[in-house]
XYZ file of C-alpha atoms in Angstrom:
222
model
C 116.024 104.816 114.929
C 115.795 101.317 116.405
C 112.197 102.062 117.400
C 111.338 103.088 113.832
C 112.692 99.796 112.477
C 111.523 97.510 115.311
C 110.174 94.047 114.442
C 107.965 93.468 117.513
C 104.286 94.213 116.710
C 102.237 96.625 118.834
C 98.624 96.414 119.965
C 95.855 98.853 120.839
C 96.717 101.650 118.409
C 94.583 103.403 115.801
C 95.476 104.515 112.298
C 93.894 107.870 111.379
C 92.939 107.218 107.769
C 90.944 110.459 107.527
C 94.134 112.504 107.757
C 95.918 110.117 105.399
C 93.190 110.492 102.771
C 93.151 114.267 103.166
C 96.916 114.323 102.744
C 96.606 112.285 99.545
C 94.120 114.753 98.069
C 96.348 117.729 98.867
C 99.411 115.930 97.505
C 97.642 115.108 94.237
C 96.548 118.733 93.839
C 100.179 119.822 94.092
C 101.358 117.101 91.720
C 98.686 117.990 89.170
C 99.681 121.652 89.297
C 103.181 120.683 88.129
C 102.037 117.817 85.884
C 103.863 119.100 82.795
C 107.260 119.077 84.486
C 109.068 116.043 83.051
C 111.378 115.781 86.048
C 108.476 115.334 88.456
C 107.295 111.962 87.143
C 110.842 110.642 86.845
C 111.604 111.747 90.397
C 108.472 110.096 91.760
C 109.179 106.868 89.870
C 112.673 106.702 91.350
C 111.202 107.497 94.765
C 108.792 104.583 94.325
C 111.660 102.158 93.791
C 113.599 103.608 96.740
C 110.623 103.339 99.096
C 110.064 99.747 98.025
C 113.732 99.050 98.704
C 113.568 100.498 102.221
C 110.533 98.357 103.051
C 112.067 95.163 101.667
C 115.271 95.808 103.582
C 113.237 95.967 106.793
C 111.475 92.704 105.959
C 114.845 90.961 105.669
C 115.347 91.559 109.401
C 112.809 88.802 110.123
C 112.722 85.776 107.827
C 109.185 84.716 108.770
C 107.746 88.165 108.122
C 109.689 88.345 104.857
C 108.142 85.136 103.533
C 104.580 85.754 104.717
C 104.285 89.513 104.125
C 107.439 90.899 102.554
C 107.462 89.514 99.019
C 106.561 91.964 96.218
C 103.271 90.220 95.506
C 100.707 92.773 96.636
C 99.277 94.597 93.643
C 100.468 98.027 94.772
C 103.973 96.696 95.328
C 103.921 95.137 91.879
C 102.791 98.441 90.376
C 105.379 100.327 92.429
C 108.135 98.283 90.800
C 106.756 97.583 87.337
C 105.484 101.088 86.572
C 108.973 102.642 86.875
C 110.512 99.752 84.914
C 107.956 99.943 82.104
C 108.318 103.732 81.963
C 112.100 103.799 81.711
C 112.121 100.819 79.317
C 109.437 102.563 77.228
C 106.958 99.674 77.277
C 103.792 101.605 76.495
C 101.175 98.913 77.134
C 102.797 97.810 80.374
C 103.160 101.436 81.459
C 99.465 102.050 80.859
C 98.400 98.870 82.651
C 100.492 99.525 85.740
C 99.447 103.186 85.822
C 95.823 102.045 85.918
C 96.706 99.486 88.582
C 98.441 102.199 90.609
C 95.304 104.341 90.601
C 92.914 101.532 91.479
C 95.279 99.921 93.981
C 95.722 103.114 95.979
C 91.996 103.818 96.053
C 91.292 100.304 97.338
C 94.142 100.425 99.860
C 92.828 103.655 101.375
C 89.155 102.659 101.139
C 89.729 99.319 102.905
C 92.984 99.891 104.837
C 94.912 96.966 106.257
C 98.033 98.528 107.838
C 100.666 96.521 109.673
C 100.425 96.018 113.443
C 102.980 98.659 114.366
C 102.197 101.935 116.119
C 103.359 105.201 114.596
C 106.107 105.949 113.867
C 107.287 102.807 112.103
C 108.798 102.000 108.723
C 105.771 99.929 107.676
C 103.121 102.590 108.229
C 105.397 105.356 106.940
C 106.049 103.475 103.699
C 102.390 102.407 103.554
C 101.426 106.071 103.306
C 104.323 107.335 101.202
C 104.313 104.418 98.761
C 100.631 104.885 98.001
C 100.955 108.674 97.724
C 103.810 108.316 95.251
C 102.143 105.439 93.430
C 98.896 107.280 92.789
C 100.769 110.416 91.759
C 102.750 108.361 89.228
C 99.558 106.797 87.907
C 97.973 110.229 87.571
C 100.956 111.738 85.747
C 101.255 108.820 83.331
C 97.527 109.006 82.599
C 97.641 112.750 81.941
C 100.919 112.944 80.018
C 101.051 109.639 78.134
C 97.740 109.053 76.397
C 97.522 105.378 75.532
C 94.511 103.068 75.404
C 94.479 99.514 76.702
C 92.017 96.935 75.294
C 89.869 95.000 77.748
C 91.412 91.782 76.425
C 94.891 92.915 77.473
C 93.597 93.990 80.876
C 91.926 90.617 81.419
C 94.993 88.608 80.398
C 97.356 90.674 82.544
C 95.087 90.517 85.586
C 94.563 86.769 85.277
C 98.263 85.961 84.831
C 99.363 88.193 87.713
C 96.666 86.920 90.056
C 97.252 83.283 89.124
C 100.937 83.583 90.025
C 100.089 85.294 93.307
C 97.392 82.712 94.082
C 99.780 79.798 93.537
C 102.309 81.414 95.883
C 99.559 82.029 98.449
C 98.501 78.389 98.412
C 102.108 77.214 98.585
C 103.064 79.452 101.522
C 99.627 79.568 103.169
C 99.856 83.347 102.748
C 97.400 85.992 101.567
C 99.279 88.174 99.093
C 96.941 90.300 97.020
C 94.081 89.281 99.328
C 93.335 86.466 96.896
C 92.561 83.852 99.545
C 90.910 86.021 102.198
C 89.460 89.535 102.053
C 89.947 91.835 105.105
C 86.191 92.460 105.313
C 84.186 90.525 107.889
C 81.207 90.001 105.578
C 83.321 87.915 103.194
C 84.944 85.769 105.881
C 84.622 82.043 105.306
C 84.453 82.064 101.513
C 86.598 79.355 99.828
C 89.936 80.613 98.520
C 89.114 79.763 94.908
C 85.927 81.845 95.088
C 87.863 84.782 96.526
C 90.465 84.420 93.760
C 87.848 84.420 91.001
C 85.882 87.304 92.515
C 88.964 89.449 93.111
C 90.258 88.807 89.597
C 86.932 89.755 88.027
C 86.710 92.883 90.186
C 90.243 93.826 89.207
C 89.446 93.432 85.499
C 86.251 95.445 85.909
C 87.965 98.218 87.884
C 90.798 98.688 85.394
C 88.337 98.569 82.497
C 86.292 101.309 84.172
C 89.444 103.413 84.482
C 89.971 103.037 80.736
C 86.350 104.019 80.082
C 86.747 107.071 82.300
C 89.929 108.050 80.484
C 88.017 107.906 77.193
C 85.308 110.223 78.496
C 87.853 112.662 79.878
C 89.851 112.583 76.666
C 93.036 111.363 78.337
C 93.682 108.401 76.058
C 93.998 107.669 72.367
């Protein structure tokens, strides 16, 4: 158990994202099969909060890691907390926004993975996989079962406000929450932080707007 929760980083290990992506597809097939079961979404939303709690507890074991990496300021972490809250508090617009963010965030996280420097098995890579599995499943179930449209204006305002808060924290702590100061892609290395912030915010608005457009075509919103 100590090994699973260790705080000393490892080196020279690989993260098999092909298996992780395959597992996500299979998991979503199962979730979709039982999509009309009300208990399933509620269970997954509670699981999302619990998984976030386990990860944050681990971050408290090292103050430096907590400040630089452990705050709930990555978009998937925000969605993992705010989607359950908006669902149980019955905030329809917020629920729709964070469901869209959950879908896009998971796709980006698995398309351009940036896992922690700990070899398997470890709490960070276990929660990295499980959190995103649960998060995308929640986004899928909300999209299918709770048909609600979200205007582009609302998407733009929400994205800008969230990213501005994250960006201010990043500049204050010299951190990179939300990848708003530096993107983990070599091609984009060296771009000024403000350019990265603007580009990432615009891409986020565009991505969530495309999700809404897709929902319209598929008839999953009203």
